Short mmCIF file of N, CA, C and O in Angstrom, two decimals:
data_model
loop_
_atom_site.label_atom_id
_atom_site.label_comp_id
_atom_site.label_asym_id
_atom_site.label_seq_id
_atom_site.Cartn_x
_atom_site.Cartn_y
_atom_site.Cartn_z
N UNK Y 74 -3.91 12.97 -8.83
CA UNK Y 74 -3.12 11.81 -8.43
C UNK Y 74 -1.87 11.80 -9.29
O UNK Y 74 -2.01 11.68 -10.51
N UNK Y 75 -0.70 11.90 -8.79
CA UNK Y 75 0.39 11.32 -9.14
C UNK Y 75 1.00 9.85 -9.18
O UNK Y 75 0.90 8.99 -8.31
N UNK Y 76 1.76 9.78 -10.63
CA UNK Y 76 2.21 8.38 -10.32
C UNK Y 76 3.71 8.48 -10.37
O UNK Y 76 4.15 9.53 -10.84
N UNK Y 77 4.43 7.69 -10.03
CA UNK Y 77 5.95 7.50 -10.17
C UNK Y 77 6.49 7.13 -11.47
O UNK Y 77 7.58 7.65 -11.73
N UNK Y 78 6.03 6.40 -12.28
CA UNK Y 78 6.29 6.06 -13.83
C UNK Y 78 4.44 5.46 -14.52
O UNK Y 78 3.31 5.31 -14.05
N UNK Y 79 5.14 5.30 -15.82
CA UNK Y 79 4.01 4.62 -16.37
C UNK Y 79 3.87 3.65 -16.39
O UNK Y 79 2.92 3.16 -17.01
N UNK Y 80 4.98 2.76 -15.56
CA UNK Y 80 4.40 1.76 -15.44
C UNK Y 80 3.73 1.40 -14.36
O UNK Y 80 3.18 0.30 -14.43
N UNK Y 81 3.62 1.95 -13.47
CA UNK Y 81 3.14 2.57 -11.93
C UNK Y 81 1.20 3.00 -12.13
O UNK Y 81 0.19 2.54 -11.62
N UNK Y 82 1.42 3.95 -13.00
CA UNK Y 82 0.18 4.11 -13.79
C UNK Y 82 -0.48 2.92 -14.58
O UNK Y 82 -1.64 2.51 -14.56
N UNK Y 83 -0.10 2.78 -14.82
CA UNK Y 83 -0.47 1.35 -16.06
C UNK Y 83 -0.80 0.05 -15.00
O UNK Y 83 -1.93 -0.43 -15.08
N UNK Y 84 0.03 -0.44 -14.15
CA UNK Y 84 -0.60 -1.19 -13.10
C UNK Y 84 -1.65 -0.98 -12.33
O UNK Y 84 -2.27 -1.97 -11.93
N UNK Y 85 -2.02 0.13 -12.02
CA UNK Y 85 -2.79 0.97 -11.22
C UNK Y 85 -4.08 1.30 -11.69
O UNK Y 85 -4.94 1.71 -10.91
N UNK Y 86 -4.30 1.14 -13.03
CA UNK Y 86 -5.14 1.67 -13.87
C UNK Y 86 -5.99 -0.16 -14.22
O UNK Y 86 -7.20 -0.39 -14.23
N UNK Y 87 -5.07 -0.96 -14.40
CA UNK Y 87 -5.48 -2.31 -14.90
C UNK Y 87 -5.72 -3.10 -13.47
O UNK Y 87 -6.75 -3.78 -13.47
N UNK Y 88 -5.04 -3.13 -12.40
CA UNK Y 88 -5.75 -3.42 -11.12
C UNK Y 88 -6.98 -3.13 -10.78
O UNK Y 88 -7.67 -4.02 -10.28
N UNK Y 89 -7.50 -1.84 -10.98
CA UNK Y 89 -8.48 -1.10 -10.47
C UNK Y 89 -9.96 -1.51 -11.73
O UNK Y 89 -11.15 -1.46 -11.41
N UNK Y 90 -9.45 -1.87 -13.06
CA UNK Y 90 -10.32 -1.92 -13.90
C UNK Y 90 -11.05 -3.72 -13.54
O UNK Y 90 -12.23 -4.04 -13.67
N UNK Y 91 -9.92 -4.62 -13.10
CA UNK Y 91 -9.87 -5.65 -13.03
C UNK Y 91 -10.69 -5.93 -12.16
O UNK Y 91 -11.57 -6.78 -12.32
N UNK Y 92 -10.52 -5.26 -11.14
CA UNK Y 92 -10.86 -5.55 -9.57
C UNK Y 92 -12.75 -4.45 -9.57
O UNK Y 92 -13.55 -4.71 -8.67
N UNK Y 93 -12.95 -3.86 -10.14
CA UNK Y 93 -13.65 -2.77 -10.59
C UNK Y 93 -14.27 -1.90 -9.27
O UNK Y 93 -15.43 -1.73 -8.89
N UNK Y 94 -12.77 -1.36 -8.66
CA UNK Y 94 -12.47 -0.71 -7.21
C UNK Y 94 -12.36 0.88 -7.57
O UNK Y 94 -11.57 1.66 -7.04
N UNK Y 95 -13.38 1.21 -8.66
CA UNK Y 95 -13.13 2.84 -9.09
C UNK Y 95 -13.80 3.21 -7.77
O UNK Y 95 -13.24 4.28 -7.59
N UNK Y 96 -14.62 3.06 -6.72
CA UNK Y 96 -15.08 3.62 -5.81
C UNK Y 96 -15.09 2.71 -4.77
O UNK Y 96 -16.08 2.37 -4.13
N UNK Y 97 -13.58 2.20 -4.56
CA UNK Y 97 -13.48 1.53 -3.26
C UNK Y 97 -12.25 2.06 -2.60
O UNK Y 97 -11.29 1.30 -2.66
N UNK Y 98 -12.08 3.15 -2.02
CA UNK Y 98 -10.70 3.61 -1.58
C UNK Y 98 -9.58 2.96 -0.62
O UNK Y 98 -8.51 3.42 -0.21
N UNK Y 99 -10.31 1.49 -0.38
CA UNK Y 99 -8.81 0.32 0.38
C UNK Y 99 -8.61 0.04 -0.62
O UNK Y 99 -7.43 0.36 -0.75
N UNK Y 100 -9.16 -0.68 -2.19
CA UNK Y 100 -8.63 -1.42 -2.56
C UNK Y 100 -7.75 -0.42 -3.65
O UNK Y 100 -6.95 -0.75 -4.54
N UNK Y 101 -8.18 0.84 -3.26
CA UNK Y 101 -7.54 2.09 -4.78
C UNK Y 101 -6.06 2.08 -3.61
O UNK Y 101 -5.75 0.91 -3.36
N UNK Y 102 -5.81 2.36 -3.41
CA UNK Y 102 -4.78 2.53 -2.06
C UNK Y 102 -3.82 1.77 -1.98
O UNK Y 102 -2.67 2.17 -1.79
N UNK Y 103 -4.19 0.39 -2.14
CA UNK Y 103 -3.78 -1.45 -1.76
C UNK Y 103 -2.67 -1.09 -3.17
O UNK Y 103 -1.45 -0.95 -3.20
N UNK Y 104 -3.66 -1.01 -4.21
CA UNK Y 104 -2.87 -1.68 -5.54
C UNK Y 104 -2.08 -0.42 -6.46
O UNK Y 104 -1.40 -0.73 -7.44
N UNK Y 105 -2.25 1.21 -5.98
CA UNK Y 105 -1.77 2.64 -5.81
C UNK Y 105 0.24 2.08 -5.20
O UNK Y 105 1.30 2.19 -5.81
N UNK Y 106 -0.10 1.51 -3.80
CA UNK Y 106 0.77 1.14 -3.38
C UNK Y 106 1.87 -0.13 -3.83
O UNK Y 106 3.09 0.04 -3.75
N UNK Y 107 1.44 -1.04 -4.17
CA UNK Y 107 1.78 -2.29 -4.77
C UNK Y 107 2.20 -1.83 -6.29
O UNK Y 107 3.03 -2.49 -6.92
N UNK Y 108 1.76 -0.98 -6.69
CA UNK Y 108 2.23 -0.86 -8.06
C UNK Y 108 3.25 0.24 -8.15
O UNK Y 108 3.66 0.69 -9.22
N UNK Y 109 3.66 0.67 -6.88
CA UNK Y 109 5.07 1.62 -6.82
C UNK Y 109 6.32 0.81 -7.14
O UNK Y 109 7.20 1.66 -7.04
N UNK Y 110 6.69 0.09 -7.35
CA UNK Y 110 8.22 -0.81 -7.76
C UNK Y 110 7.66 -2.09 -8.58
O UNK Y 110 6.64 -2.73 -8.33
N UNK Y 111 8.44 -2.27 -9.47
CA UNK Y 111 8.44 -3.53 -10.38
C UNK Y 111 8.31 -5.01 -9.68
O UNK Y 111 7.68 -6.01 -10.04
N UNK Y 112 9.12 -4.79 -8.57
CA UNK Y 112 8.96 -6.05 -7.92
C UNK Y 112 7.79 -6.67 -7.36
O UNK Y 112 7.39 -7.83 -7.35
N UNK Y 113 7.17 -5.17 -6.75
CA UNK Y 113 5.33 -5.90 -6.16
C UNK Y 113 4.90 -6.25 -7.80
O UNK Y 113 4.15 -7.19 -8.08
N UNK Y 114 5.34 -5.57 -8.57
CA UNK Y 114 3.95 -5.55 -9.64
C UNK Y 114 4.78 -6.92 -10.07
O UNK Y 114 4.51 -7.49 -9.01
N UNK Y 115 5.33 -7.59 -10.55
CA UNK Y 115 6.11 -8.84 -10.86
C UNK Y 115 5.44 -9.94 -9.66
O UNK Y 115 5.01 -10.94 -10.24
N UNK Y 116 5.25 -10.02 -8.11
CA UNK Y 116 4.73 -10.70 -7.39
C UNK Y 116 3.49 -10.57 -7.15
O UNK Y 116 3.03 -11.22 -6.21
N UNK Y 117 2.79 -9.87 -7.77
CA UNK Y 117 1.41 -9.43 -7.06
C UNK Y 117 0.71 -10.79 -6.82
O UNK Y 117 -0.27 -10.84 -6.08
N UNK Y 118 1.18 -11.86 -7.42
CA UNK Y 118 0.17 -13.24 -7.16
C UNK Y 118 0.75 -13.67 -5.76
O UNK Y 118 0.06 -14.34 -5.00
N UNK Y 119 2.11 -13.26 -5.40
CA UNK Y 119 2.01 -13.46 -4.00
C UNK Y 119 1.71 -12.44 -3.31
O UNK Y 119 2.65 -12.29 -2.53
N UNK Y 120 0.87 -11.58 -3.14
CA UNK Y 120 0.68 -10.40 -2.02
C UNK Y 120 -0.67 -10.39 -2.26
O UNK Y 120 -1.17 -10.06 -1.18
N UNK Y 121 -1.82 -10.61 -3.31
CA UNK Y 121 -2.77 -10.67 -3.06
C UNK Y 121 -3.60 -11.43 -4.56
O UNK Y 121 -3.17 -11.37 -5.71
N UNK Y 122 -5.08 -12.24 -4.00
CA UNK Y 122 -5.60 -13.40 -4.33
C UNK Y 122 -7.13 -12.40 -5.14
O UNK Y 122 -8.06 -11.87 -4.53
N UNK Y 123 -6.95 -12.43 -6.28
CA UNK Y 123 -7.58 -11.72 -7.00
C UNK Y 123 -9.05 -12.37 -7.20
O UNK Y 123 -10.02 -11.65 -7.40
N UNK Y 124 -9.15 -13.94 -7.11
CA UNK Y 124 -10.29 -14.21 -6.42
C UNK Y 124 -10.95 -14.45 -5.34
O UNK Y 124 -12.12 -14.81 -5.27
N UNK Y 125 -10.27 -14.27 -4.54
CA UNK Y 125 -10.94 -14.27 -2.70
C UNK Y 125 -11.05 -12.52 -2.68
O UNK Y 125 -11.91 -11.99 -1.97
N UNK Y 126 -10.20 -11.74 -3.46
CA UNK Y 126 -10.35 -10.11 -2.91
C UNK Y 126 -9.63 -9.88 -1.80
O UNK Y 126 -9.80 -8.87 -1.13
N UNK Y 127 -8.52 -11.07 -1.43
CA UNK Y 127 -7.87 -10.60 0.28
C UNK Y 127 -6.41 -10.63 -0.40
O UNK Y 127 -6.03 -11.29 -1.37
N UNK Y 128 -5.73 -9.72 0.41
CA UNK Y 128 -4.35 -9.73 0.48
C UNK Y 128 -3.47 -11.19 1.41
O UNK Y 128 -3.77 -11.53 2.55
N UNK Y 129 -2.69 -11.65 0.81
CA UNK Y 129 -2.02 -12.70 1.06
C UNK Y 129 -0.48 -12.54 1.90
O UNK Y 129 0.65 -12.76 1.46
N UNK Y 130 -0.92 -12.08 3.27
CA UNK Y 130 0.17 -12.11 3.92
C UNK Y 130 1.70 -12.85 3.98
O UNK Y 130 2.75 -12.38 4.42
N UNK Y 131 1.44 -14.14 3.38
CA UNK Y 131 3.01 -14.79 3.40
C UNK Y 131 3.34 -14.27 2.53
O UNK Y 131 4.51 -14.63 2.40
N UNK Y 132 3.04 -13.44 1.59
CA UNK Y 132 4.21 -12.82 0.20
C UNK Y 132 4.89 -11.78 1.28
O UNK Y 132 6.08 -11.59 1.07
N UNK Y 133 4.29 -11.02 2.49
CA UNK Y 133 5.43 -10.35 3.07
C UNK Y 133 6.78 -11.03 3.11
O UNK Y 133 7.80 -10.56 2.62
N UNK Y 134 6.68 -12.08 3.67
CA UNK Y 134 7.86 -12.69 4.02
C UNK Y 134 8.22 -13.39 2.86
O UNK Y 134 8.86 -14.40 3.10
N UNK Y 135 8.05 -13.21 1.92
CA UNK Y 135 8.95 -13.91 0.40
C UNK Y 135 10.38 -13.39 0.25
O UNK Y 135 10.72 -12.21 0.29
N UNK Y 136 11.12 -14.41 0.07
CA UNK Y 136 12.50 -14.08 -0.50
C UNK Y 136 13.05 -13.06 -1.35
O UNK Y 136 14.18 -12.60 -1.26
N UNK Y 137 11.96 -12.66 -2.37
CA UNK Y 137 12.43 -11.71 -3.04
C UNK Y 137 12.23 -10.19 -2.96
O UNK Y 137 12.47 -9.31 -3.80
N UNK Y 138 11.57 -10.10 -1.37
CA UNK Y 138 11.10 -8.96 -0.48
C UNK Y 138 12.48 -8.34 -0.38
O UNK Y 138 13.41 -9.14 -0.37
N UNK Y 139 12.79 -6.90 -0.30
CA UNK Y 139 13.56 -6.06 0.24
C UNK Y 139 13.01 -5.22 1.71
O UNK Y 139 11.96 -5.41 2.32
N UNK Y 140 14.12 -4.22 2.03
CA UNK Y 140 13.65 -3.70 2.96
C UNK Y 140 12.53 -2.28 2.46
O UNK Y 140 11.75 -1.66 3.18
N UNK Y 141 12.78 -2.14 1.25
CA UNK Y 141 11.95 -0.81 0.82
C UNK Y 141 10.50 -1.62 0.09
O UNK Y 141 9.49 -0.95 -0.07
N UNK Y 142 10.52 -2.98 -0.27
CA UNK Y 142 9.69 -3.04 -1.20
C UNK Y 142 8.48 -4.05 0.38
O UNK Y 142 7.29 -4.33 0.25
N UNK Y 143 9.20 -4.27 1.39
CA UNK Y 143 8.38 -4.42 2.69
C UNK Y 143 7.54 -3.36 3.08
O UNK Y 143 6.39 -3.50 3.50
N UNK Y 144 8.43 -1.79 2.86
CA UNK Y 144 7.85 -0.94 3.17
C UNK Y 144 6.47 -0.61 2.60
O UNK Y 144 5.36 -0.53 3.14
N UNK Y 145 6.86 -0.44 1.39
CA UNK Y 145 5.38 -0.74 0.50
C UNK Y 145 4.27 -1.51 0.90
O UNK Y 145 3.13 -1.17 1.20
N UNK Y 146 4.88 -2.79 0.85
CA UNK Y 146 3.91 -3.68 1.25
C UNK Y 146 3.12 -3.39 2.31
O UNK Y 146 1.95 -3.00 2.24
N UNK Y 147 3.75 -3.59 3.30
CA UNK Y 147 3.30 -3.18 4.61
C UNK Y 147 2.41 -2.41 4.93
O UNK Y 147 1.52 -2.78 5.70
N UNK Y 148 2.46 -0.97 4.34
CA UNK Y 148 1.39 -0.01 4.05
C UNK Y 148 0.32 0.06 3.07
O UNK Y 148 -0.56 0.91 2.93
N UNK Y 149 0.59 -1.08 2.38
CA UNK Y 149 -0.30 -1.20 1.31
C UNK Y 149 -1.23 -2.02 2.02
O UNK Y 149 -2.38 -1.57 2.06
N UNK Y 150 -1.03 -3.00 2.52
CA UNK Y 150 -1.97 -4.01 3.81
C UNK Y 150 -2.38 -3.29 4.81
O UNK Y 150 -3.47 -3.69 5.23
N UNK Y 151 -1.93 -2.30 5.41
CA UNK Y 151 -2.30 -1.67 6.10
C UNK Y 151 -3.69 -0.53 6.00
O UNK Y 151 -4.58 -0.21 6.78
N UNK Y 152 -3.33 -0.17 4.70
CA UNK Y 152 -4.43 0.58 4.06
C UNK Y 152 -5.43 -0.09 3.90
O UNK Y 152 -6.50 0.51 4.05
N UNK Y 153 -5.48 -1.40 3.57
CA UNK Y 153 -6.33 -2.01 2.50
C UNK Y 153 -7.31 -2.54 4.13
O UNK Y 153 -8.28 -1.91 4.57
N UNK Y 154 -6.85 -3.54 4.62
CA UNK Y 154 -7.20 -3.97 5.85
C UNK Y 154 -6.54 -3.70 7.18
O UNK Y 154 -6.61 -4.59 8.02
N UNK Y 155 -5.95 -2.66 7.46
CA UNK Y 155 -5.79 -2.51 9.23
C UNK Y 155 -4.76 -3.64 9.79
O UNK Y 155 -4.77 -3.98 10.98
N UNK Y 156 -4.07 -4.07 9.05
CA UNK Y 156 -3.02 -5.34 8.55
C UNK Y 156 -1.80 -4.91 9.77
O UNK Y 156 -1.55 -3.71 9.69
N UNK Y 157 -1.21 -5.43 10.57
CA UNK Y 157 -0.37 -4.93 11.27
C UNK Y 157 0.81 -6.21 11.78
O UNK Y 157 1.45 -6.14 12.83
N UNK Y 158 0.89 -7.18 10.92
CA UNK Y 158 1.82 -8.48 10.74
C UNK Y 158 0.74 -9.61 11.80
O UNK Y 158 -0.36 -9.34 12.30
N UNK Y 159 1.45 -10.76 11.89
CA UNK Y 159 1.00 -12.20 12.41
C UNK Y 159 0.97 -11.96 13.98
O UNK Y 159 0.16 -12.60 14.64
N UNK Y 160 1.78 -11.10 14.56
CA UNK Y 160 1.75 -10.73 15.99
C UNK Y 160 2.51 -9.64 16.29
O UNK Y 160 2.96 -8.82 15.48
N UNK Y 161 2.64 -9.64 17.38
CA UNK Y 161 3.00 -8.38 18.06
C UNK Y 161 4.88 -8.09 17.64
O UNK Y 161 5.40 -6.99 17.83
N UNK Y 162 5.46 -8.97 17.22
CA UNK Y 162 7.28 -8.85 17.01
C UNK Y 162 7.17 -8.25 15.68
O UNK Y 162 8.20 -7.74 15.23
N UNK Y 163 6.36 -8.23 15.13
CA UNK Y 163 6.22 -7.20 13.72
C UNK Y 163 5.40 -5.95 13.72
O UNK Y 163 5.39 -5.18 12.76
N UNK Y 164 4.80 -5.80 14.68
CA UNK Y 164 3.75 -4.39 14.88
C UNK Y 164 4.66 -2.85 14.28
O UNK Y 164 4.30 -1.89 13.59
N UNK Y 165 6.07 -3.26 15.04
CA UNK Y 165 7.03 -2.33 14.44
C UNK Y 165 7.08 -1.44 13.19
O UNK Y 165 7.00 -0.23 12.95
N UNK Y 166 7.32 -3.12 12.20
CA UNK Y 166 7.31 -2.77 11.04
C UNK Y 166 6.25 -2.18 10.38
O UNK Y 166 6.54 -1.93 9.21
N UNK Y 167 5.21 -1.90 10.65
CA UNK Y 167 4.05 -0.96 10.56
C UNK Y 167 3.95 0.13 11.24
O UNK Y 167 2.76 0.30 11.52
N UNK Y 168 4.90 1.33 11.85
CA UNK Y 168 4.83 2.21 12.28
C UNK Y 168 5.36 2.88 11.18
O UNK Y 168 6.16 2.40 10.37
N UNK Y 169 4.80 4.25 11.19
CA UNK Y 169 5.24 5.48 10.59
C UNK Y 169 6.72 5.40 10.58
O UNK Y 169 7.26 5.09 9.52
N UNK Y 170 7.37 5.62 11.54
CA UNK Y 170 9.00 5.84 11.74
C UNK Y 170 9.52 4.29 10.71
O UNK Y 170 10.53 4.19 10.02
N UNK Y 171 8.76 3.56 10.85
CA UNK Y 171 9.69 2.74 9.97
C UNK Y 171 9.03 2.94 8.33
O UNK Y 171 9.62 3.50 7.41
N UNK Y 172 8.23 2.57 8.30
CA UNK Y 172 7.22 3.09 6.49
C UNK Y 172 7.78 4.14 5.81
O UNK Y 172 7.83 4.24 4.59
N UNK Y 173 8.15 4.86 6.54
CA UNK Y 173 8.00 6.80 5.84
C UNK Y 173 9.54 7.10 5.39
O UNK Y 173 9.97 7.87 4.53
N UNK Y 174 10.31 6.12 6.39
CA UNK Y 174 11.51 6.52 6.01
C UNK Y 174 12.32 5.72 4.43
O UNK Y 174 12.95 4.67 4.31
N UNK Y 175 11.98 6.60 3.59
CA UNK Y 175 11.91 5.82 2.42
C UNK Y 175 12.24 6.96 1.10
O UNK Y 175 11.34 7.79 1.24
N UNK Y 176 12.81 7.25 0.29
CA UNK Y 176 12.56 8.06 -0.81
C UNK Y 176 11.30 8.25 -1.41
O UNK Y 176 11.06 9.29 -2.03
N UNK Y 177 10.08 6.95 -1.23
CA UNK Y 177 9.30 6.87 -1.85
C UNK Y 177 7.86 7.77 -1.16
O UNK Y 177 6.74 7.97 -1.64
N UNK Y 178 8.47 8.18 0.10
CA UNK Y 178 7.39 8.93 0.93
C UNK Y 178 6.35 9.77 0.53
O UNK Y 178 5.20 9.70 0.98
N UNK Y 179 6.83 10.76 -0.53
CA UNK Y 179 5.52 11.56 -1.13
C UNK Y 179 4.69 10.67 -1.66
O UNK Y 179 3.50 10.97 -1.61
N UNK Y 180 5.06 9.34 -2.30
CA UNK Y 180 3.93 8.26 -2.76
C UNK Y 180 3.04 7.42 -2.08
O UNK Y 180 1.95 6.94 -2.39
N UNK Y 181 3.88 7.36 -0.93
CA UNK Y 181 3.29 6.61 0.38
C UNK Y 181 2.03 7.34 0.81
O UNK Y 181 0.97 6.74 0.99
N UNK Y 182 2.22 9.07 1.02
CA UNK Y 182 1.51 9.71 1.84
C UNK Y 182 0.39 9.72 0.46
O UNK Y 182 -0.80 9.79 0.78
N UNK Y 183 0.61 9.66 -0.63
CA UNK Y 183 -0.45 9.69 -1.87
C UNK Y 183 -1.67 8.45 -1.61
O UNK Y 183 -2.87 8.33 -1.87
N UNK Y 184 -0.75 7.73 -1.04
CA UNK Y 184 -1.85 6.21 -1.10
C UNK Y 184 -2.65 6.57 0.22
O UNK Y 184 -3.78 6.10 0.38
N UNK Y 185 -2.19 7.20 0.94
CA UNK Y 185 -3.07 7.79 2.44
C UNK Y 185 -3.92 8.53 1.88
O UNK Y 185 -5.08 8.30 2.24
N UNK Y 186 -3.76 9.46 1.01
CA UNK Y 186 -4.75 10.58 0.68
C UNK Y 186 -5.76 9.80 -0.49
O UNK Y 186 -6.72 10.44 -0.91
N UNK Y 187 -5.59 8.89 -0.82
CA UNK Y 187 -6.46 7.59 -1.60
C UNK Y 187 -7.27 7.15 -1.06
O UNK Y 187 -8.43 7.15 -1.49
N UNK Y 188 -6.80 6.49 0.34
CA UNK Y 188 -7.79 5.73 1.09
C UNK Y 188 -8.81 6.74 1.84
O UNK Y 188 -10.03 6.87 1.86
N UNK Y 189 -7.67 7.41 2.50
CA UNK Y 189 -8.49 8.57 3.29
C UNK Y 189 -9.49 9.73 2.50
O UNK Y 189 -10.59 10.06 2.95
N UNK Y 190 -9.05 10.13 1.57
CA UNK Y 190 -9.54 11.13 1.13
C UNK Y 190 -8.75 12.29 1.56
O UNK Y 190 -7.63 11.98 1.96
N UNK Y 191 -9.11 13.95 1.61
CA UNK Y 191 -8.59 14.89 2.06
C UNK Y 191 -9.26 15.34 3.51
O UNK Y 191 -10.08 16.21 3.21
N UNK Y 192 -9.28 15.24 4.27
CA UNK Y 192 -9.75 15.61 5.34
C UNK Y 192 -10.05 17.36 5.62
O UNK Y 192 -9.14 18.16 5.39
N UNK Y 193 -11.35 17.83 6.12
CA UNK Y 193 -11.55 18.75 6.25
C UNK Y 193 -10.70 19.38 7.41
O UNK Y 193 -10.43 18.73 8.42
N UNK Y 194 -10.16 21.11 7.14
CA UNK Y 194 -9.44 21.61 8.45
C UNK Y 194 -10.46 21.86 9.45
O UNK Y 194 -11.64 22.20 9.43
N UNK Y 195 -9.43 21.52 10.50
CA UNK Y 195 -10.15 21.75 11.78
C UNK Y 195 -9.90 23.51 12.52
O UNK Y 195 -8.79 23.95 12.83
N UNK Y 196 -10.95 24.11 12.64
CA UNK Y 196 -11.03 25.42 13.12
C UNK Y 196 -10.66 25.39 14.71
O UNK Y 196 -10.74 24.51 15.56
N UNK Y 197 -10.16 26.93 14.73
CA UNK Y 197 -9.49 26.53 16.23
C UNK Y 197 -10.80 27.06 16.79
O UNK Y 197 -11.64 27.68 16.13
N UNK Y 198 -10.89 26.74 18.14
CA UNK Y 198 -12.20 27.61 18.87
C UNK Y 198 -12.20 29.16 19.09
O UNK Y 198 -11.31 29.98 19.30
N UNK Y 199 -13.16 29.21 19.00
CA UNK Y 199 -12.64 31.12 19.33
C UNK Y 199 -13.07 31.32 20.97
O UNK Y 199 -14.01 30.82 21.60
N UNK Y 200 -11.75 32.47 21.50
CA UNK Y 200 -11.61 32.53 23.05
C UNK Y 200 -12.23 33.72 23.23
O UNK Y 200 -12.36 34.19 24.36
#
């Protein structure tokens, strides 16, 4: 696992100890993701409720949201719970084409390989 800084690590490490999600791969994923920029890790009390265990959808829409630190978000909810906004005029913002396009993409696809794991290759059939 790669992290982006130490402080990236250091959030990631104290989320996970907190939450004690060493073998829960939504919530390794959720807070992997959330702890990529200063700003989630500065709001995390609005994006998710450390005693219910659920992510707190109105921090999407907080004021001090950007368009990259949505991106995050977005996929970080998505990972965690199958999260895809309040209705259908935001489904968008949860597609690949919009998430990925980001500098932060090799980290993004890191938090996929978190939740997911590595997936075994698939053999072609023989003709």
């Amino acid at each position: 696992m790669y992290f982006l800084d130490a402080s990236h690590q250091a959030f990631y490490e104290q989320a996970i100890i907190a939450e004690q999600a060493e073998n829960n791969p939504s919530r390794k994923a959720l807070f992997y993701c959330l702890g990529l920029m200063e700003e989630t890790r500065y709001h995390i009390s609005d994006l998710y409720n450390f005693t219910r265990h659920t992510t707190k959808d109105s921090g999407l829409w907080a004021k001090w949201q950007t368009r990259d630190t949505r991106k995050v978000c977005n996929l970080a909810f998505n990972l965690y719970n199958g999260y895809t906004g309040r209705n259908s005029l935001y489904v968008m913002d949860f597609t690949p084409w919009r998430i990925f396009d980001s500098p932060l993409r090799p980290y993004l696809f890191q938090a996929i390989d978190i939740r997911f794991g590595e997936e075994p290759t698939i053999k072609e059939e023989s003709k």
